[in-house]
Amino acid sequence: EPEVTQTPSHQVTQMGQEVILRCVPISNHLYFYWYRQILGQKVEFLVSFYNNEISEKSEIFDDQFSVERPDGSNFTLKIRSTKLEDSAMYFCASRLQQGWEQPQHFGDGTRLSIL
Amino acid sequence: DAKTTQPPSMDCAEGRAANLPCNHSTISGNEYVYWYRQIHSQGPQYIIHGLKNNETNEMASLIITEDRKSSTLILPHATLRDTAVYYCIQETSGSRLTFGEGTQLTVNP
């Protein structure tokens, strides 16, 4: 069964450094998402992306964050200058098409640890 | 904030049916109810979704009340591997999923 894959599984970065999290969505999916989950807390929406542009973002997704689909298969989340509070699990999701009848499918996440 | 309410925890004996309730009293006419689960810190796993009719797939059944204000997820023969946090989500914007606290289901041997 097709799945969303994320790399790396664990990323350790010094505070203030840039980090790029990578995702390969399911191949025929058109809508892409990033969520995060701070340890012990709820899964939170960050951003959705369609047709090479952001379609929705949360208040968490500030100017330090950016997303890109550089090559038609990968979908990346960049944090420009990481802070301690960015430590979390980051989940990528994809969806075949818009519409409430199509579920989002999630990857297994990247654990980001900021030192 | 999540608009669904679920019990924080439930227990079930292995091999028995697990029935997980969810209240979504503010659901609008064209909103679906989605169920996901999360095992440890893995990514949320899609289980099933529905609008107003009952649904069944290889993982579970979803029973939605006639007034659509509540639903029940049924795992017909729970196994130890079904121990997870189960989320009932009423999709409000057509885009983002808003996760609540979910129900921690523990399947006991």
mmCIF file of C-alpha atoms in Angstrom:
data_model
loop_
_atom_site.group_PDB
_atom_site.id
_atom_site.type_symbol
_atom_site.label_atom_id
_atom_site.label_comp_id
_atom_site.label_asym_id
_atom_site.label_seq_id
_atom_site.Cartn_x
_atom_site.Cartn_y
_atom_site.Cartn_z
ATOM 1 C CA GLU A 1 0.000 0.000 0.000
ATOM 2 C CA PRO A 2 1.408 3.444 -0.900
ATOM 3 C CA GLU A 3 2.638 5.455 2.039
ATOM 4 C CA VAL A 4 4.041 8.837 2.980
ATOM 5 C CA THR A 5 7.741 8.636 3.823
ATOM 6 C CA GLN A 6 9.705 11.108 5.901
ATOM 7 C CA THR A 7 13.418 11.596 6.375
ATOM 8 C CA PRO A 8 15.329 11.716 8.587
ATOM 9 C CA SER A 9 13.556 9.858 11.359
ATOM 10 C CA HIS A 10 15.510 11.861 13.939
ATOM 11 C CA GLN A 11 17.254 15.198 13.469
ATOM 12 C CA VAL A 12 19.419 16.837 16.110
ATOM 13 C CA THR A 13 20.296 20.478 15.505
ATOM 14 C CA GLN A 14 21.912 23.313 17.411
ATOM 15 C CA MET A 15 19.672 26.232 18.315
ATOM 16 C CA GLY A 16 19.833 28.949 15.693
ATOM 17 C CA GLN A 17 20.679 26.558 12.866
ATOM 18 C CA GLU A 18 18.532 25.945 9.826
ATOM 19 C CA VAL A 19 16.885 22.569 9.397
ATOM 20 C CA ILE A 20 15.058 20.982 6.467
ATOM 21 C CA LEU A 21 12.634 18.132 7.000
ATOM 22 C CA ARG A 22 11.795 16.038 3.980
ATOM 23 C CA CYS A 23 8.702 14.186 2.922
ATOM 24 C CA VAL A 24 7.751 12.088 -0.081
ATOM 25 C CA PRO A 25 3.955 12.149 -0.338
ATOM 26 C CA ILE A 26 1.913 9.398 -1.954
ATOM 27 C CA SER A 27 2.619 9.697 -5.656
ATOM 28 C CA ASN A 28 -0.738 10.769 -7.096
ATOM 29 C CA HIS A 29 -1.721 12.998 -4.195
ATOM 30 C CA LEU A 30 -2.179 16.691 -4.787
ATOM 31 C CA TYR A 31 -2.565 18.228 -1.325
ATOM 32 C CA PHE A 32 0.209 18.289 1.243
ATOM 33 C CA TYR A 33 0.352 19.159 4.920
ATOM 34 C CA TRP A 34 2.692 19.572 7.833
ATOM 35 C CA TYR A 35 1.696 19.006 11.440
ATOM 36 C CA ARG A 36 3.735 18.930 14.603
ATOM 37 C CA GLN A 37 3.368 17.317 18.014
ATOM 38 C CA ILE A 38 5.306 18.588 20.975
ATOM 39 C CA LEU A 39 6.002 15.792 23.443
ATOM 40 C CA GLY A 40 2.903 15.057 25.501
ATOM 41 C CA GLN A 41 0.724 17.500 23.589
ATOM 42 C CA LYS A 42 -1.823 17.375 20.789
ATOM 43 C CA VAL A 43 -1.083 17.098 17.094
ATOM 44 C CA GLU A 44 -1.184 20.646 15.686
ATOM 45 C CA PHE A 45 -1.713 21.782 12.110
ATOM 46 C CA LEU A 46 1.037 23.927 10.603
ATOM 47 C CA VAL A 47 0.387 24.409 6.914
ATOM 48 C CA SER A 48 -1.330 23.047 3.845
ATOM 49 C CA PHE A 49 0.005 23.296 0.305
ATOM 50 C CA TYR A 50 -1.578 22.880 -3.098
ATOM 51 C CA ASN A 51 -0.611 23.781 -6.630
ATOM 52 C CA ASN A 52 2.753 25.101 -5.479
ATOM 53 C CA GLU A 53 1.411 27.533 -2.964
ATOM 54 C CA ILE A 54 0.307 27.653 0.634
ATOM 55 C CA SER A 55 -3.446 27.260 0.914
ATOM 56 C CA GLU A 56 -3.747 27.613 4.674
ATOM 57 C CA LYS A 57 -1.421 28.134 7.621
ATOM 58 C CA SER A 58 -1.780 28.280 11.366
ATOM 59 C CA GLU A 59 -0.523 30.935 13.740
ATOM 60 C CA ILE A 60 2.395 28.641 14.561
ATOM 61 C CA PHE A 61 3.667 28.866 10.983
ATOM 62 C CA ASP A 62 5.489 32.176 11.258
ATOM 63 C CA ASP A 63 8.252 33.693 9.140
ATOM 64 C CA GLN A 64 10.770 31.172 10.433
ATOM 65 C CA PHE A 65 8.948 28.414 8.569
ATOM 66 C CA SER A 66 8.713 27.777 4.862
ATOM 67 C CA VAL A 67 7.563 24.924 2.648
ATOM 68 C CA GLU A 68 8.543 23.901 -0.819
ATOM 69 C CA ARG A 69 7.929 21.216 -3.389
ATOM 70 C CA PRO A 70 11.252 21.442 -5.168
ATOM 71 C CA ASP A 71 11.089 18.606 -7.655
ATOM 72 C CA GLY A 72 7.570 17.249 -8.044
ATOM 73 C CA SER A 73 8.063 14.410 -5.575
ATOM 74 C CA ASN A 74 9.543 15.847 -2.391
ATOM 75 C CA PHE A 75 7.792 18.204 -0.022
ATOM 76 C CA THR A 76 9.986 20.010 2.477
ATOM 77 C CA LEU A 77 9.577 22.026 5.655
ATOM 78 C CA LYS A 78 12.365 24.468 6.466
ATOM 79 C CA ILE A 79 12.877 26.128 9.812
ATOM 80 C CA ARG A 80 15.250 28.997 9.258
ATOM 81 C CA SER A 81 16.613 29.636 12.754
ATOM 82 C CA THR A 82 15.584 26.924 15.150
ATOM 83 C CA LYS A 83 14.536 27.598 18.731
ATOM 84 C CA LEU A 84 14.372 25.227 21.676
ATOM 85 C CA GLU A 85 10.574 25.234 21.465
ATOM 86 C CA ASP A 86 10.716 23.856 17.919
ATOM 87 C CA SER A 87 11.626 20.478 19.395
ATOM 88 C CA ALA A 88 8.770 18.196 18.388
ATOM 89 C CA MET A 89 7.640 15.407 16.092
ATOM 90 C CA TYR A 90 6.879 16.771 12.649
ATOM 91 C CA PHE A 91 4.389 14.868 10.529
ATOM 92 C CA CYS A 92 3.820 15.212 6.816
ATOM 93 C CA ALA A 93 0.476 14.223 5.305
ATOM 94 C CA SER A 94 -0.950 14.058 1.825
ATOM 95 C CA ARG A 95 -4.390 13.824 0.326
ATOM 96 C CA LEU A 96 -5.571 12.744 -3.096
ATOM 97 C CA GLN A 97 -7.804 15.746 -3.721
ATOM 98 C CA GLN A 98 -9.706 18.383 -1.862
ATOM 99 C CA GLY A 99 -13.044 17.480 -0.451
ATOM 100 C CA TRP A 100 -14.132 16.160 2.857
ATOM 101 C CA GLU A 101 -14.502 12.637 1.508
ATOM 102 C CA GLN A 102 -10.772 12.173 0.976
ATOM 103 C CA PRO A 103 -8.712 11.371 4.067
ATOM 104 C CA GLN A 104 -5.258 12.652 4.795
ATOM 105 C CA HIS A 105 -2.545 10.014 5.089
ATOM 106 C CA PHE A 106 0.349 10.628 7.445
ATOM 107 C CA GLY A 107 3.991 9.668 7.511
ATOM 108 C CA ASP A 108 5.685 8.384 10.643
ATOM 109 C CA GLY A 109 7.320 11.704 11.351
ATOM 110 C CA THR A 110 10.681 13.264 12.020
ATOM 111 C CA ARG A 111 11.702 13.792 15.606
ATOM 112 C CA LEU A 112 13.423 17.191 15.768
ATOM 113 C CA SER A 113 15.593 17.826 18.800
ATOM 114 C CA ILE A 114 17.021 21.313 19.279
ATOM 115 C CA LEU A 115 20.022 21.598 21.599
ATOM 116 C CA ASP B 1 -9.975 23.830 19.313
ATOM 117 C CA ALA B 2 -11.382 20.421 18.629
ATOM 118 C CA LYS B 3 -15.168 20.331 18.458
ATOM 119 C CA THR B 4 -15.581 16.669 19.333
ATOM 120 C CA THR B 5 -15.584 15.153 22.780
ATOM 121 C CA GLN B 6 -14.304 11.706 23.650
ATOM 122 C CA PRO B 7 -13.694 9.835 26.898
ATOM 123 C CA PRO B 8 -10.038 10.137 27.904
ATOM 124 C CA SER B 9 -9.500 6.409 28.319
ATOM 125 C CA MET B 10 -11.102 3.017 27.798
ATOM 126 C CA ASP B 11 -10.117 -0.589 28.379
ATOM 127 C CA CYS B 12 -11.029 -3.621 26.351
ATOM 128 C CA ALA B 13 -10.267 -7.321 26.635
ATOM 129 C CA GLU B 14 -8.350 -8.899 23.788
ATOM 130 C CA GLY B 15 -10.669 -10.572 21.293
ATOM 131 C CA ARG B 16 -13.682 -8.533 22.356
ATOM 132 C CA ALA B 17 -15.228 -5.631 20.466
ATOM 133 C CA ALA B 18 -13.997 -2.178 21.359
ATOM 134 C CA ASN B 19 -16.658 0.518 21.086
ATOM 135 C CA LEU B 20 -15.287 4.048 21.158
ATOM 136 C CA PRO B 21 -17.842 6.870 21.435
ATOM 137 C CA CYS B 22 -17.573 10.406 20.133
ATOM 138 C CA ASN B 23 -19.838 13.410 20.460
ATOM 139 C CA HIS B 24 -19.929 15.948 17.655
ATOM 140 C CA SER B 25 -23.071 17.890 18.415
ATOM 141 C CA THR B 26 -22.042 20.948 16.381
ATOM 142 C CA ILE B 27 -21.393 19.059 13.161
ATOM 143 C CA SER B 28 -22.749 20.778 10.079
ATOM 144 C CA GLY B 29 -24.551 19.091 7.247
ATOM 145 C CA ASN B 30 -21.610 18.602 4.922
ATOM 146 C CA GLU B 31 -18.906 17.810 7.476
ATOM 147 C CA TYR B 32 -17.523 14.315 7.725
ATOM 148 C CA VAL B 33 -16.410 12.489 10.834
ATOM 149 C CA TYR B 34 -12.913 11.033 10.536
ATOM 150 C CA TRP B 35 -11.285 8.534 12.853
ATOM 151 C CA TYR B 36 -7.526 8.250 13.224
ATOM 152 C CA ARG B 37 -5.330 6.470 15.717
ATOM 153 C CA GLN B 38 -1.805 7.058 16.953
ATOM 154 C CA ILE B 39 0.380 4.312 18.337
ATOM 155 C CA HIS B 40 3.111 5.707 20.598
ATOM 156 C CA SER B 41 4.624 8.629 18.685
ATOM 157 C CA GLN B 42 4.014 7.224 15.223
ATOM 158 C CA GLY B 43 2.085 9.257 12.675
ATOM 159 C CA PRO B 44 -1.698 9.293 12.914
ATOM 160 C CA GLN B 45 -3.145 6.364 11.033
ATOM 161 C CA TYR B 46 -6.373 6.827 9.115
ATOM 162 C CA ILE B 47 -9.076 4.338 10.108
ATOM 163 C CA ILE B 48 -12.420 5.287 8.624
ATOM 164 C CA HIS B 49 -14.711 8.213 7.908
ATOM 165 C CA GLY B 50 -18.381 8.836 7.259
ATOM 166 C CA LEU B 51 -21.000 11.458 6.579
ATOM 167 C CA LYS B 52 -24.322 10.036 7.713
ATOM 168 C CA ASN B 53 -24.447 6.391 6.742
ATOM 169 C CA ASN B 54 -22.771 3.643 8.696
ATOM 170 C CA GLU B 55 -19.471 2.581 7.191
ATOM 171 C CA THR B 56 -17.331 -0.539 7.390
ATOM 172 C CA ASN B 57 -13.875 -1.346 6.117
ATOM 173 C CA GLU B 58 -11.213 -3.920 6.890
ATOM 174 C CA MET B 59 -10.190 -2.127 10.061
ATOM 175 C CA ALA B 60 -13.397 -0.993 11.715
ATOM 176 C CA SER B 61 -17.038 -0.021 11.562
ATOM 177 C CA LEU B 62 -18.430 3.445 12.077
ATOM 178 C CA ILE B 63 -21.941 3.905 13.415
ATOM 179 C CA ILE B 64 -23.346 7.419 13.112
ATOM 180 C CA THR B 65 -26.580 8.367 14.877
ATOM 181 C CA GLU B 66 -29.463 9.566 12.778
ATOM 182 C CA ASP B 67 -29.137 13.133 14.069
ATOM 183 C CA ARG B 68 -25.368 12.950 13.342
ATOM 184 C CA LYS B 69 -24.518 14.342 16.759
ATOM 185 C CA SER B 70 -22.543 11.321 17.829
ATOM 186 C CA SER B 71 -20.807 8.262 16.478
ATOM 187 C CA THR B 72 -19.182 5.050 17.629
ATOM 188 C CA LEU B 73 -16.069 3.429 16.240
ATOM 189 C CA ILE B 74 -16.158 -0.338 16.550
ATOM 190 C CA LEU B 75 -13.084 -2.539 16.416
ATOM 191 C CA PRO B 76 -14.782 -5.939 16.159
ATOM 192 C CA HIS B 77 -12.035 -8.140 17.610
ATOM 193 C CA ALA B 78 -9.508 -6.008 19.422
ATOM 194 C CA THR B 79 -5.896 -7.161 19.602
ATOM 195 C CA LEU B 80 -2.985 -5.924 21.709
ATOM 196 C CA ARG B 81 -1.756 -4.032 18.649
ATOM 197 C CA ASP B 82 -4.923 -1.926 18.724
ATOM 198 C CA THR B 83 -3.700 -0.223 21.899
ATOM 199 C CA ALA B 84 -3.434 3.417 20.808
ATOM 200 C CA VAL B 85 -4.908 6.890 21.131
ATOM 201 C CA TYR B 86 -8.007 7.161 18.957
ATOM 202 C CA TYR B 87 -9.056 10.517 17.569
ATOM 203 C CA CYS B 88 -12.494 11.458 16.327
ATOM 204 C CA ILE B 89 -12.264 14.550 14.124
ATOM 205 C CA GLN B 90 -14.999 16.670 12.676
ATOM 206 C CA GLU B 91 -13.400 18.399 9.750
ATOM 207 C CA THR B 92 -14.387 22.000 9.957
ATOM 208 C CA SER B 93 -12.493 23.804 7.253
ATOM 209 C CA GLY B 94 -12.076 21.220 4.526
ATOM 210 C CA SER B 95 -8.361 21.501 4.953
ATOM 211 C CA ARG B 96 -6.785 21.220 8.347
ATOM 212 C CA LEU B 97 -7.460 18.404 10.805
ATOM 213 C CA THR B 98 -7.952 19.618 14.357
ATOM 214 C CA PHE B 99 -6.889 16.945 16.808
ATOM 215 C CA GLY B 100 -8.203 16.792 20.344
ATOM 216 C CA GLU B 101 -6.937 14.686 23.217
ATOM 217 C CA GLY B 102 -8.539 11.518 21.890
ATOM 218 C CA THR B 103 -9.289 8.297 23.757
ATOM 219 C CA GLN B 104 -6.469 6.121 25.041
ATOM 220 C CA LEU B 105 -7.630 2.578 24.310
ATOM 221 C CA THR B 106 -5.814 -0.130 26.197
ATOM 222 C CA VAL B 107 -6.407 -3.696 25.064
ATOM 223 C CA ASN B 108 -5.672 -6.124 27.867
ATOM 224 C CA PRO B 109 -4.657 -9.787 27.427
#
